Amino acid sequence: MEILIKDIYPFFKDVMSSLNLDEQILSELLAPATTEGHADLAIPCHSLSKIMKRSPVDISEEIVSLVSDDILSIAKVSSKNGFVNISATNNYIETQISRIFKDERLGVVYDHSRTFVVDYSAPNVAKEMHVGHLRSTVIGDSIVRLLSFKGYTVYRENHIGDWGTPFGMLIEHLLDLGEDKAAKELGVGDLDSFYKQARSKFNTIDNFASRSRNRVVMLQGGDKETLRLWKILVSESMRYFNEVYSILGVLLSDSDIKGESSYHDLLPVVIDRLSKSNILVNSEGAEVVFPIKKWLNREGDEMPVIIRKGDGGYNYSATDLACIIDRTERLNCTDLIYVVGTPQKQHFEMVFDIAQMAGFLHEGHNATHVNFGSVLNQDGKILKSREGNTIKLVDLLSESISRAKEVISEKNPNLSINEKLDSAKMIGIGAVKYADLSTERTKDYVFDWDKMLSFEGNTAPYLQYAHARICSIFSKSDISSTSLYDSIFIIIDKEEELLAKRLLSFANIIEESIITFSPHKLCNYLHSLASSFASFYENCPVLKNDNKELIKSRLALCDLTGRTLKKGLELLGIDSPEKM
Ligand code: ARG
């Protein structure tokens, strides 16, 4: 409870000064108690022993005796085994919870001071989106929601791979197939086979390979007809990607597309500015930069970043440098976030390094590679289809929805067909997203249908069910949530105390999830909130109660829990059905 720390801090600051101790020591020692239940906060006095030449027990007792009695309206203070233990009083919790209850933002303080670009999803044209793109899409979208809720300005950018040498062979293959047939194949999402056919022709048919090479030159030269054909590839692929986005319910739309091709005109500027900074050197015919932080190849030689190849073509790094110029200078961003898999760690480190050397990034900027691990199957291998191909994402998502339909038909056979369909979509998609978001993003996770669709454990259905249950409490009572606005909170039982304290932590968890770009922290919090709600509901009668004021207070706690779960899930990009 950050708020409690803030409120009791001045009291202990006074104690520190009367003990002639530096205030710094207090801010280092005062922290949430390690075992929930003992106290809310604690000051371990063991490290003070050396400075004060007394036992920790002695010191903690003295601190307790020195705290002004005025603290008693906020917290109880006691000492044990060399710790000063601090616990919020019920009165304090009641006051704080009424404040949050009336706050639409649930305690989260608004901040407008930063401007972010979040680069996420970024599939490649004419290639199936793989589960890595799914992770990027789901994690990136949640980060966008968190940052926007906080109040920051956020630009979403979908840096699709829509440029480069493979487009020569892709366009030639499109011509061979005929535009209509090719569009059909791509439009239904048969991207992988289209790509593979082109690749195999390129490798086996000489004349096709040379046609493809010519085509790249024409594409780069801006040949009108070639550009028209290229656009077909892009728009048909986008049609498929948009289908995936719409099933997933992510915020990305066509206006967020800022593919590699859009940085074309900035590439010569990159070359010019790198050379003016005197960091561009010629190496075996290519123009390269050696980053300050040295990277060695297998032979132990220093590795440069190739900006322009000998044949004049620019590569991925050059585009990313142009992209940095665009984001910092056109959009005036302070924070550049790249939600991309861990294998590109070195690429981003090198690019950020060069951008700093060239002055594209300076102290006012934060560029962060928000990396993530892989999605594995039950055998611990990268998730693939049964045939060993990339899994088609629309198939995966529709499988999740149909599995969810089965689960809820069994759980709640009384739902109407429409209710079942609506909930199945929310539960199926929520389950896939949550499985992804609830794992610490840098770790790999195992894709497991049964686990993600289970109503037990740290899963989306568990949280959605807790929310739906709260909705049903209100549908059973004749008191509406709006009439609770002025409720007076009465915290008596330990289960309601714990629930209230967890509700008070929401704002802090949002801050932590944002600072570390870690939606899994929000997931863990929502799971602990839902579990404390379950024990509250089991032990503290809400409607079956003689005390009218207590009924209102408990209903208000239910309402606040429901709103917090719903908001939390919304920030993860997950819907909360009212019935399930
Ligand atoms: N299209 C790339 C891929 O599929 C990801 C692009 C990430 N964004 C960036 N600015 N490099 O690997």
GROMACS .gro file of N, CA and C in nm, residues 240 247 391-400 449:
model
   39
  240TYR      N    1  -0.597  -1.016  -4.443
  240TYR     CA    2  -0.588  -1.132  -4.352
  240TYR      C    3  -0.545  -1.088  -4.211
  247ILE      N    4  -1.064  -1.052  -3.470
  247ILE     CA    5  -1.100  -1.162  -3.378
  247ILE      C    6  -1.036  -1.138  -3.242
  391ILE      N    7   0.160  -2.221  -3.749
  391ILE     CA    8   0.017  -2.235  -3.721
  391ILE      C    9  -0.056  -2.115  -3.777
  392LYS      N   10  -0.171  -2.143  -3.842
  392LYS     CA   11  -0.249  -2.033  -3.895
  392LYS      C   12  -0.325  -1.971  -3.778
  393LEU      N   13  -0.301  -1.842  -3.754
  393LEU     CA   14  -0.358  -1.782  -3.633
  393LEU      C   15  -0.510  -1.782  -3.629
  394VAL      N   16  -0.576  -1.758  -3.744
  394VAL     CA   17  -0.723  -1.762  -3.740
  394VAL      C   18  -0.772  -1.899  -3.694
  395ASP      N   19  -0.702  -2.004  -3.736
  395ASP     CA   20  -0.746  -2.139  -3.695
  395ASP      C   21  -0.729  -2.157  -3.545
  396LEU      N   22  -0.617  -2.109  -3.495
  396LEU     CA   23  -0.590  -2.122  -3.352
  396LEU      C   24  -0.697  -2.048  -3.270
  397LEU      N   25  -0.731  -1.927  -3.316
  397LEU     CA   26  -0.828  -1.847  -3.241
  397LEU      C   27  -0.968  -1.907  -3.251
  398SER      N   28  -1.002  -1.961  -3.369
  398SER     CA   29  -1.137  -2.017  -3.374
  398SER      C   30  -1.143  -2.148  -3.294
  399GLU      N   31  -1.033  -2.218  -3.286
  399GLU     CA   32  -1.033  -2.338  -3.201
  399GLU      C   33  -1.057  -2.299  -3.055
  400SER      N   34  -0.996  -2.189  -3.014
  400SER     CA   35  -1.012  -2.146  -2.877
  400SER      C   36  -1.158  -2.111  -2.848
  449TRP      N   37  -0.414  -2.580  -2.383
  449TRP     CA   38  -0.558  -2.548  -2.390
  449TRP      C   39  -0.629  -2.570  -2.257
   0.00000   0.00000   0.00000
